[in-house]
Short mmCIF file of C-alpha atoms and ligand atoms in Angstrom, two decimals:
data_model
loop_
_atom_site.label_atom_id
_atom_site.label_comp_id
_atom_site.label_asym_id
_atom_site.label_seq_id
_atom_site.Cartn_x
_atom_site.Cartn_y
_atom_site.Cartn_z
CA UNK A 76 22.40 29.86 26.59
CA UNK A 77 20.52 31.96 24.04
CA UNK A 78 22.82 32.99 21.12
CA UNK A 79 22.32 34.94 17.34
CA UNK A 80 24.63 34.97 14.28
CA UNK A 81 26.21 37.82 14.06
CA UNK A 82 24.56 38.16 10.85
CA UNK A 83 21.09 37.56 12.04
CA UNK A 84 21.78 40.30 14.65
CA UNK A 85 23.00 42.39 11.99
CA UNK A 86 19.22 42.32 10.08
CA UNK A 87 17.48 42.32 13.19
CA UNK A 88 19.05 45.74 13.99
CA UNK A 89 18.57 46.57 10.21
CA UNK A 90 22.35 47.22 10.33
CA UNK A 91 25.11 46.44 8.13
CA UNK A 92 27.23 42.57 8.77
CA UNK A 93 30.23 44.61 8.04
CA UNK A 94 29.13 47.05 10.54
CA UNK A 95 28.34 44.52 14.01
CA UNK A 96 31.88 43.02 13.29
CA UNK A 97 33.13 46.31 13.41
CA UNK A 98 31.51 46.96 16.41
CA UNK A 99 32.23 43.36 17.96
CA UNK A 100 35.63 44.11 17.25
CA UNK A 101 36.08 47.22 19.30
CA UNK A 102 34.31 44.81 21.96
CA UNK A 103 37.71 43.06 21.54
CA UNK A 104 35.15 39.96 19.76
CA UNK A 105 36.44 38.16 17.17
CA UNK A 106 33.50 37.05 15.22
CA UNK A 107 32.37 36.90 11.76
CA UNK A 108 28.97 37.03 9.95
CA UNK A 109 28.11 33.27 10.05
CA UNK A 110 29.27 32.74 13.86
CA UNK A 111 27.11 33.10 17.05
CA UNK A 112 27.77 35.26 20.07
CA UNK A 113 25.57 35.18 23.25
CA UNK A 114 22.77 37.61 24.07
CA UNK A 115 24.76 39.65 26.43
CA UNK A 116 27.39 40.24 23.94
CA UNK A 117 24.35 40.71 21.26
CA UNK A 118 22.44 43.33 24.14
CA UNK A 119 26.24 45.41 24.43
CA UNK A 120 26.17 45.63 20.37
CA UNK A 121 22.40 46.45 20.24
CA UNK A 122 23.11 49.64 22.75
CA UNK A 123 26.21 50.31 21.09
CA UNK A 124 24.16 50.60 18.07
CA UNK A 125 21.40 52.68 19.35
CA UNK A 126 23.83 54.59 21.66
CA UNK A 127 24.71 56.13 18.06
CA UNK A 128 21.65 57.60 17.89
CA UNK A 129 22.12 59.66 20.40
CA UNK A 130 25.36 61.00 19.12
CA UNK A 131 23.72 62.02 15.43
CA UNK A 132 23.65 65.45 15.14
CA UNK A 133 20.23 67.23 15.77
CA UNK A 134 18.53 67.04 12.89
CA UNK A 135 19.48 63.65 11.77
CA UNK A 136 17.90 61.87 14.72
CA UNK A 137 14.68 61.81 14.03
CA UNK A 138 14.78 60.13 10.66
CA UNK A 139 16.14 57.46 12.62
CA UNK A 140 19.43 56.85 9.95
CA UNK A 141 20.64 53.79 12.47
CA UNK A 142 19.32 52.22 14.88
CA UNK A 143 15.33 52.21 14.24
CA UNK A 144 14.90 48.38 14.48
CA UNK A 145 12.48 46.48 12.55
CA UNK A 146 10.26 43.83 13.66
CA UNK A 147 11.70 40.13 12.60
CA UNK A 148 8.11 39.76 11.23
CA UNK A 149 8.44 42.95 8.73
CA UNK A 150 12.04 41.32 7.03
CA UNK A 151 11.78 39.95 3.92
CA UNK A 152 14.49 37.97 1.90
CA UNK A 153 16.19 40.86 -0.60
CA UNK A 154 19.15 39.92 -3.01
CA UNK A 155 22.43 40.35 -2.45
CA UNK A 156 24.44 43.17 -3.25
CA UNK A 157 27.76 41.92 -5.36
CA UNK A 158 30.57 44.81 -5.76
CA UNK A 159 33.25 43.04 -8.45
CA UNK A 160 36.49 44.20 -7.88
CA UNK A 161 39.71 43.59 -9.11
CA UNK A 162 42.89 44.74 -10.70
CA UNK A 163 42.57 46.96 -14.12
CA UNK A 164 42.09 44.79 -17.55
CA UNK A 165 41.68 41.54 -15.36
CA UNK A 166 37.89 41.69 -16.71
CA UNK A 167 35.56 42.74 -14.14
CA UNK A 168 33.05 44.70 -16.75
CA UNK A 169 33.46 41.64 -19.30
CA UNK A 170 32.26 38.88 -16.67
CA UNK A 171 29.56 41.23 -16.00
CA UNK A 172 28.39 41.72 -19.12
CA UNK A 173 28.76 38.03 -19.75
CA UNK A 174 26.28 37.95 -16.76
CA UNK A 175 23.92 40.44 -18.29
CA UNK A 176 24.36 39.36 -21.49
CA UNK A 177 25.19 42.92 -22.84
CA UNK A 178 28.08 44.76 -23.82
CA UNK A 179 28.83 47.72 -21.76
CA UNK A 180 32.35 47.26 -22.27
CA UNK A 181 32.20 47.80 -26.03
CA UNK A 182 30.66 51.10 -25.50
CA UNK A 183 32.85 52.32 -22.19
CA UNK A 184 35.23 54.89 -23.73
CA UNK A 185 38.94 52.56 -24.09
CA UNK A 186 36.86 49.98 -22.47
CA UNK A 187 38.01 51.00 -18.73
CA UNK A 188 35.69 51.79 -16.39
CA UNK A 189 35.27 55.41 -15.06
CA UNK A 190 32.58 54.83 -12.59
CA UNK A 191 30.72 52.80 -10.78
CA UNK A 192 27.80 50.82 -12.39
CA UNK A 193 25.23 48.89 -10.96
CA UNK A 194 22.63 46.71 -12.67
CA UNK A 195 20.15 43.63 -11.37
CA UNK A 196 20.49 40.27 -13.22
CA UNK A 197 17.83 38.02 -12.79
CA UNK A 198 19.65 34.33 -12.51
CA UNK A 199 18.17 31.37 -14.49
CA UNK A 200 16.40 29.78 -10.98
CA UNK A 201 14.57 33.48 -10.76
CA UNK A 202 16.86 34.39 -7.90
CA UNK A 203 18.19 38.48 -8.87
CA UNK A 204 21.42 39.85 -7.92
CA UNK A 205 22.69 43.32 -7.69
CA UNK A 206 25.84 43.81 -9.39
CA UNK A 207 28.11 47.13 -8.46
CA UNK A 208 30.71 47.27 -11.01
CA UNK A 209 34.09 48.88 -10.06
CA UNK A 210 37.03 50.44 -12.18
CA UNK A 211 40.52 48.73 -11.63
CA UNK A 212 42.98 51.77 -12.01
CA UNK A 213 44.66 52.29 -9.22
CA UNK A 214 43.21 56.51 -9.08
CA UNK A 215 39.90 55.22 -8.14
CA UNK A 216 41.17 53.70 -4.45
CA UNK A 217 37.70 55.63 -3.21
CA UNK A 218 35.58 54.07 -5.47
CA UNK A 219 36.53 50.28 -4.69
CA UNK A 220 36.38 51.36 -0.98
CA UNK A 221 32.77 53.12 -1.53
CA UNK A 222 32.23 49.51 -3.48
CA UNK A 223 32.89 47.74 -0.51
CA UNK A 224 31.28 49.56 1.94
CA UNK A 225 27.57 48.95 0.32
CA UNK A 226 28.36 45.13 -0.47
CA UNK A 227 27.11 42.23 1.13
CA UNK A 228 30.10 40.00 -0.79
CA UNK A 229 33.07 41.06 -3.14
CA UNK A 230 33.50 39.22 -6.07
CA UNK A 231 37.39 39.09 -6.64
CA UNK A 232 38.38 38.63 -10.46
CA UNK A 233 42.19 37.93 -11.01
CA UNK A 234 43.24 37.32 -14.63
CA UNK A 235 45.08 33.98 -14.47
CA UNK A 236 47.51 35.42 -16.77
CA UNK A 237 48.75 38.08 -14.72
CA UNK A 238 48.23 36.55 -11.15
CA UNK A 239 47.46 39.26 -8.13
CA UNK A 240 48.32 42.36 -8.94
CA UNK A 241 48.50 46.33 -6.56
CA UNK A 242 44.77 46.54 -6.63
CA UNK A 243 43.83 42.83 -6.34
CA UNK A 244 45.80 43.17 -3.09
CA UNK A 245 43.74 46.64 -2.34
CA UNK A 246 40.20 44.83 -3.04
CA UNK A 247 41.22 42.14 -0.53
CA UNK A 248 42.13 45.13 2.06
CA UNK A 249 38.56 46.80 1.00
CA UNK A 250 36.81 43.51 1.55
CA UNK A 251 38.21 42.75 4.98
CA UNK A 252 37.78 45.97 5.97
CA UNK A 253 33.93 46.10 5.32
CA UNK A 254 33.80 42.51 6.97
CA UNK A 255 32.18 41.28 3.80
CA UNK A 256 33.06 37.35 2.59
CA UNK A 257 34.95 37.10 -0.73
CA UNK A 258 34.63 35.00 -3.38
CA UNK A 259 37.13 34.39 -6.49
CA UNK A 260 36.92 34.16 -9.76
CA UNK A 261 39.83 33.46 -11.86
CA UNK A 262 39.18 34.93 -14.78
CA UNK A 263 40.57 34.38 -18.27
CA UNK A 264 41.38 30.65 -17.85
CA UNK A 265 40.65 30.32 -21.89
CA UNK A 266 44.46 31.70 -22.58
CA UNK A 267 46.60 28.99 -23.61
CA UNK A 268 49.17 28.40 -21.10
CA UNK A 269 47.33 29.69 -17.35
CA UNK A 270 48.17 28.17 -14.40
CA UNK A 271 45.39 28.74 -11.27
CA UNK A 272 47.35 27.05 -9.30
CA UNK A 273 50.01 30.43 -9.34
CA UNK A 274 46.98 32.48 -8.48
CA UNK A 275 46.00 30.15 -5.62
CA UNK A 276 49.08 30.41 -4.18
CA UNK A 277 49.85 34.32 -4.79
CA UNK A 278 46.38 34.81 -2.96
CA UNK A 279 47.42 32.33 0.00
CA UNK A 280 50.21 35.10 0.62
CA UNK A 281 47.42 37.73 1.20
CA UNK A 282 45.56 34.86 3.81
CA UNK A 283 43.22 34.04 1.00
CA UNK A 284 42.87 30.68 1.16
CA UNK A 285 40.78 28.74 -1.56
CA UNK A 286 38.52 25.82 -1.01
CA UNK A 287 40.72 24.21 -3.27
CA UNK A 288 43.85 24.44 -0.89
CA UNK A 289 41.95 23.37 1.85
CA UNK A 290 40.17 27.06 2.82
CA UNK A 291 37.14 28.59 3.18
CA UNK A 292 37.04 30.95 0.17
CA UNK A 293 34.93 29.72 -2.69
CA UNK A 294 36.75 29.77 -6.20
CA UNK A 295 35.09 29.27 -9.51
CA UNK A 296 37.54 29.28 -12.91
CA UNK A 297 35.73 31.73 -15.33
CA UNK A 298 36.47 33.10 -18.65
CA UNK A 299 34.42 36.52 -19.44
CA UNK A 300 34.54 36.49 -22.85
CA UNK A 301 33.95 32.14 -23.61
CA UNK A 302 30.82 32.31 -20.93
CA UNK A 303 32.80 29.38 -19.18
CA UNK A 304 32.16 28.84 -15.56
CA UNK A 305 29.50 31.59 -15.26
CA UNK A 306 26.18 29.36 -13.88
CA UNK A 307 29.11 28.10 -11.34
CA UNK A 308 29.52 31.52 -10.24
CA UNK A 309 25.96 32.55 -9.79
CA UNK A 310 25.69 29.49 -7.38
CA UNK A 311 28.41 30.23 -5.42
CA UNK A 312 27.13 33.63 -5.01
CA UNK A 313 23.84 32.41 -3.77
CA UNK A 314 25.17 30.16 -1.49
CA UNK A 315 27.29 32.60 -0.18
CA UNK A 316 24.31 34.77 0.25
CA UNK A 317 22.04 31.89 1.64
CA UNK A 318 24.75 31.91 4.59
CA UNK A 319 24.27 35.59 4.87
CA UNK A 320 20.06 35.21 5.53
CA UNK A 321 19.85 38.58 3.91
CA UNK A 322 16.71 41.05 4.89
CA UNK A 323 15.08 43.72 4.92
CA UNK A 324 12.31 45.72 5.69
CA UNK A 325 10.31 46.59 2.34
CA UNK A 326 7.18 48.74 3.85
CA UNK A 327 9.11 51.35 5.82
CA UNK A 328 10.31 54.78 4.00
CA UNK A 329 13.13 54.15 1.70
CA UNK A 330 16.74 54.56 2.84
CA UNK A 331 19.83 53.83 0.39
CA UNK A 332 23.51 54.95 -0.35
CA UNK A 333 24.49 56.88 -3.47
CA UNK A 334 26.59 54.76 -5.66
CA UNK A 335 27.14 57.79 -8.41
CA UNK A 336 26.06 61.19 -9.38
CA UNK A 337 25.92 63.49 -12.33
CA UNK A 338 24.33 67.11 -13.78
CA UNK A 339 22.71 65.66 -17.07
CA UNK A 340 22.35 68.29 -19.03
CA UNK A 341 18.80 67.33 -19.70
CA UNK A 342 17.66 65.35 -16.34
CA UNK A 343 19.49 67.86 -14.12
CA UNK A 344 21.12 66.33 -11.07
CA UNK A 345 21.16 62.22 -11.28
CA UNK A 346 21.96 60.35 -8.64
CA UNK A 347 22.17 56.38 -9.08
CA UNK A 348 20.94 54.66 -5.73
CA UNK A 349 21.36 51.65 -4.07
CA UNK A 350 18.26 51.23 -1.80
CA UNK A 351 18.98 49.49 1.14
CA UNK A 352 16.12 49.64 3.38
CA UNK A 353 12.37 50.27 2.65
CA UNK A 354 10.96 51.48 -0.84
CA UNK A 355 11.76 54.70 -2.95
CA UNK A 356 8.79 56.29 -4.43
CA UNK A 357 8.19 58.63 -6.63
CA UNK A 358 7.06 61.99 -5.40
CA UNK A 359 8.57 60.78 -1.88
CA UNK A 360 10.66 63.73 -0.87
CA UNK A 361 14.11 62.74 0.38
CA UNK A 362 17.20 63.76 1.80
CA UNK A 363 20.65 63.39 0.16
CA UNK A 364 23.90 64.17 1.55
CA UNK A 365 23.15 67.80 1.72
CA UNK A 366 20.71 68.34 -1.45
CA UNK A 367 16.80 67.52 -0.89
CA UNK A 368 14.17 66.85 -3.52
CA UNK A 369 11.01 65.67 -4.42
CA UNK A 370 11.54 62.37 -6.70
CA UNK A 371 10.31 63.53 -10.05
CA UNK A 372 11.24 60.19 -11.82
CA UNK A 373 13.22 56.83 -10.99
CA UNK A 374 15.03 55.21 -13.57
CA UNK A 375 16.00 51.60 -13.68
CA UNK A 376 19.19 50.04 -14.90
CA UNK A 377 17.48 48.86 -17.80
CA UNK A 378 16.56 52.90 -18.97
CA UNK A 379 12.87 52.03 -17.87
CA UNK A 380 10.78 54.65 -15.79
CA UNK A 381 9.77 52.67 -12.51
CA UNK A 382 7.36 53.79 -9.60
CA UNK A 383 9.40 52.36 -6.61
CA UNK A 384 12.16 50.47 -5.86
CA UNK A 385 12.87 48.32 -2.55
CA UNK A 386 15.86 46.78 -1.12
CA UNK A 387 19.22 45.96 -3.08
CA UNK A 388 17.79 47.59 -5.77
CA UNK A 389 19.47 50.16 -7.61
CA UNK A 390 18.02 53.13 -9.55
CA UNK A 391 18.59 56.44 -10.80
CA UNK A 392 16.72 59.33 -8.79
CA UNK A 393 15.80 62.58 -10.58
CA UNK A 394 14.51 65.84 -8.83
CA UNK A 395 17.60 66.53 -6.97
CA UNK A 396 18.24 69.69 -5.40
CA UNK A 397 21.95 69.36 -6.56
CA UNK A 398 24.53 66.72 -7.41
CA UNK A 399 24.63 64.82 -3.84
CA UNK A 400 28.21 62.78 -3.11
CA UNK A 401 28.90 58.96 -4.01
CA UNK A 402 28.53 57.64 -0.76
CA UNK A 403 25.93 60.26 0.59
CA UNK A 404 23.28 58.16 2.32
CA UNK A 405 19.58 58.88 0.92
CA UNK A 406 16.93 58.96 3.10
CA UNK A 407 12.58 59.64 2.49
CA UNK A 408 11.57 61.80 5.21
CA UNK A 409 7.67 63.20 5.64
CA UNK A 410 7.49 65.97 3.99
CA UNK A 411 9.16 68.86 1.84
CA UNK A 412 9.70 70.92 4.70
CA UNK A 413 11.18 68.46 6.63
CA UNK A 414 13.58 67.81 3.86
CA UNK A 415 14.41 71.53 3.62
CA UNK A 416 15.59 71.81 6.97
CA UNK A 417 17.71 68.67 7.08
CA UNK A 418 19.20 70.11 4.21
CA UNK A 419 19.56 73.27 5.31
CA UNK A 420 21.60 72.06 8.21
CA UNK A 421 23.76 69.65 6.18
CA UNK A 422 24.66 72.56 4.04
CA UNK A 423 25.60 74.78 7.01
CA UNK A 424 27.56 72.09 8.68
CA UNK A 425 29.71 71.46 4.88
CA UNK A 426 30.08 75.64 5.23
CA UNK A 427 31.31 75.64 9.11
CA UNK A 428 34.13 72.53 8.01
CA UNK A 429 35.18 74.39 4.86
CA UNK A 430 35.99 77.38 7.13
CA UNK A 431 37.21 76.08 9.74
CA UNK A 432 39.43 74.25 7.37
CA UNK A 433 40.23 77.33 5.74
CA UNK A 434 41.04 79.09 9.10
CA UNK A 435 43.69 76.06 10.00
CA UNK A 436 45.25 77.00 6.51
CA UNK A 437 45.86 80.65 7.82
CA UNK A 438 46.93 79.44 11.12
CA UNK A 439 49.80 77.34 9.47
CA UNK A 440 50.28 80.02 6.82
CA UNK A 441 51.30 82.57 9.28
CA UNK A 442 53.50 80.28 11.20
CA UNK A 443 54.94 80.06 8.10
CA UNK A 444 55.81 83.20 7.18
CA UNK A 445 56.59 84.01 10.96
P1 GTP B 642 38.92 48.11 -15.70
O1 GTP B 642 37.48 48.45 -15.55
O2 GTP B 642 39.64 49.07 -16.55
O3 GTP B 642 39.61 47.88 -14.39
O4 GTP B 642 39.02 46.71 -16.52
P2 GTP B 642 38.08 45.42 -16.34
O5 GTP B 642 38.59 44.58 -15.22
O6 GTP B 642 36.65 45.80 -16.31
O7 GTP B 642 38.44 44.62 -17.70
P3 GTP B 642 37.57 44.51 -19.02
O8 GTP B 642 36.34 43.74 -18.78
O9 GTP B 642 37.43 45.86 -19.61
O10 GTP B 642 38.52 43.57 -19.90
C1 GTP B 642 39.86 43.92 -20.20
C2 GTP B 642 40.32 43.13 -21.42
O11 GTP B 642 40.41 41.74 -21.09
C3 GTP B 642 39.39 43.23 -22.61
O12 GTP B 642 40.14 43.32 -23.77
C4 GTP B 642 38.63 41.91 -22.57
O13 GTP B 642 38.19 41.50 -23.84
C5 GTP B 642 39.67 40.97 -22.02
N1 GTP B 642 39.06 39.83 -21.31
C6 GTP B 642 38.15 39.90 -20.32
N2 GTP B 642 37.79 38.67 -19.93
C7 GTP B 642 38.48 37.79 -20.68
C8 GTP B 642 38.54 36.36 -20.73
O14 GTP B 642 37.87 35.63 -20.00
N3 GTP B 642 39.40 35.82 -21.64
C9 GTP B 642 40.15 36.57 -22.46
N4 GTP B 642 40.95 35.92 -23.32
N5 GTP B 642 40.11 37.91 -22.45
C10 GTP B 642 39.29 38.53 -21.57
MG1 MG B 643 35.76 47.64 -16.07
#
């Protein structure tokens, strides 16, 4: 019989991996990315996919969010999107800057990350990757899940001197949640005196089980700050990707999440996006969350002005309405009118919650006081 990887279905439809499982799941079918299911199964999730549709509200069905399929002809191999997560000071932002060979640690106020930042790095076989840095304090739970909800893999650091830790238990949660593979990376094995054999087993009690122990999770030994173990690491994120036959559809209008958002007092309202599907423009006129906008000027993450950007890349958009929500999808639509209106809407339908809200706050006020 005729049968698809989940993952392969998971392009096809233009969807996200994490997403199919998801919906495979509520199917009551256990399946992940790199196993098959047959086409009936694959024709239930398709429906269920475009049965969403449907459900959008008015104005968000036409600009086809979900759904619109793309022709296996139009995908093209993108890079994978890499979210590193991982418990505070183990040294997520170090191996990445290792990676990038810059220092945005050094300049981070206290060194601790306060947002989420997302660069390319172009490996040394050519292949790029898109890095979403995370922060590791334990207030930024939304972050790490935002993180892994726009990832095709997690990269898990744990410091082998302080084993797994609140939030290295957390980014495990994240990553099974968003059906996204994991990889690990013990970090700091330069100290005198680490063990990553203690980490190996600490993670076994979470059902992370390492290659090394006989698993399927890939490990790699790192240390951020020596550069040891990092070319290891880039391969075993490209195989991991490789697995994952990631695609996407570069000549359609650009779609992509918001990673992070800002007023600059000088650029106005930035938003820093993570395209996903298609290619951003400037002067396309887009949709996001519930602020519209004509792109005045896209920003890599190198600080260089750049005409477009296509999948699993991100970029800073100026021309912003407002200061959109990290998480907000952002969407091109035809024309400025068109982006008005869906606006328009989105901001009624924030007004009609925040009442409604407000209303239920009465309602339990008064039984209060009754
Ligand atoms: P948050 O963003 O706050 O969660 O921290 P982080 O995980 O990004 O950690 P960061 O990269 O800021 O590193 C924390 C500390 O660990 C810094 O002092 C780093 O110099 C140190 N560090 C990071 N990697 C290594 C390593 O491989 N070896 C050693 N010895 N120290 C490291
Ligand atoms: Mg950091």
């Amino acid at each position: 019989p005729e049968t698809i990887t989940v993952s392969e279905l998971a392009n096809r439809m233009a969807a996200r991996g994490g997403d199919v499982v998801k919906a495979l799941f509520r199917m009551g079918v256990m399946a992940t990315l790199t196993q098959s299911i047959d086409a009936d199964t694959a024709q239930l999730v398709v429906e269920e996919f475009g049965h969403r549709v449907k459900r959008v509200a008015d104005s968000d069905v036409e600009i086809g969010l979900e759904g619109e399929t793309d022709e296996d002809g139009e995908l093209m191999p993108r890079p994978p999107v890499v979210t590193v997560m991982g418990h505070v000071d183990h040294g997520k932002t170090s191996l990445l800057d290792a990676l990038r060979r810059t220092d945005v640690a050094a300049r981070e106020a206290g060194g601790i990350t306060q947002h989420i930042g997302a660069y390319q790095v172009q490996m040394k076989n050519g292949e790029r990757i898109t890095f979403l840095d995370t922060p590791g304090h334990e207030a930024f739970t939304a972050m790490r899940a935002r993180g892994a909800g726009v990832t095709d893999m997690v990269v898990l650091v744990v410091a082998a001197d302080d084993g797994v830790m609140p939030q290295t238990v957390e980014a495990i949660h994240h990553a099974k949640a968003a059906g996204v593979p994991l990889i690990v990376a013990i970090n700091k094995i330069d100290k005198d005196g680490v063990n990553p054999d203690r980490v190996r087993n600490e993670l076994l009690q979470h059902e992370i089980v390492v290659e090394e122990l006989g698993g399927d999770t890939q490990e790699i030994q790192v240390s951020a700050t020596k550069g040891i173990g990092l070319d290891k690491l880039a391969e075993a994120i490209s195989l991991q990707a490789e697995v994952l036959e990631l695609r996407a559809n570069p000549d359609r209008m650009g779609e992509g999440t918001v990673i992070e958002s800002k007023l600059d007092r000088g650029r106005g309202p930035v938003a820093t996006v993570l395209v996903q599907r298609g290619t951003l423009r400037t002067g396309d006129n887009v949709v996001a969350g519930a602020e519209w906008g004509r792109v005045r000027a896209l920003v890599n993450d190198k600080g260089q002005q750049v005409k477009e950007a296509g999948p699993s890349v991100p970029v800073e958009v100026l021309g912003l309405s407002g200061v959109p929500s990290a998480g907000e999808p952002l969407v091109v639509v035809e024309d400025e009118s068109r982006a008005r209106e869906i606006s328009e809407f989105r901001q009624r339908k924030v007004r009609e919650k925040a009442a409604a809200a407000l209303t239920a706050g009465r309602g339990s006020l008064t039984d209060m006081l009754a």
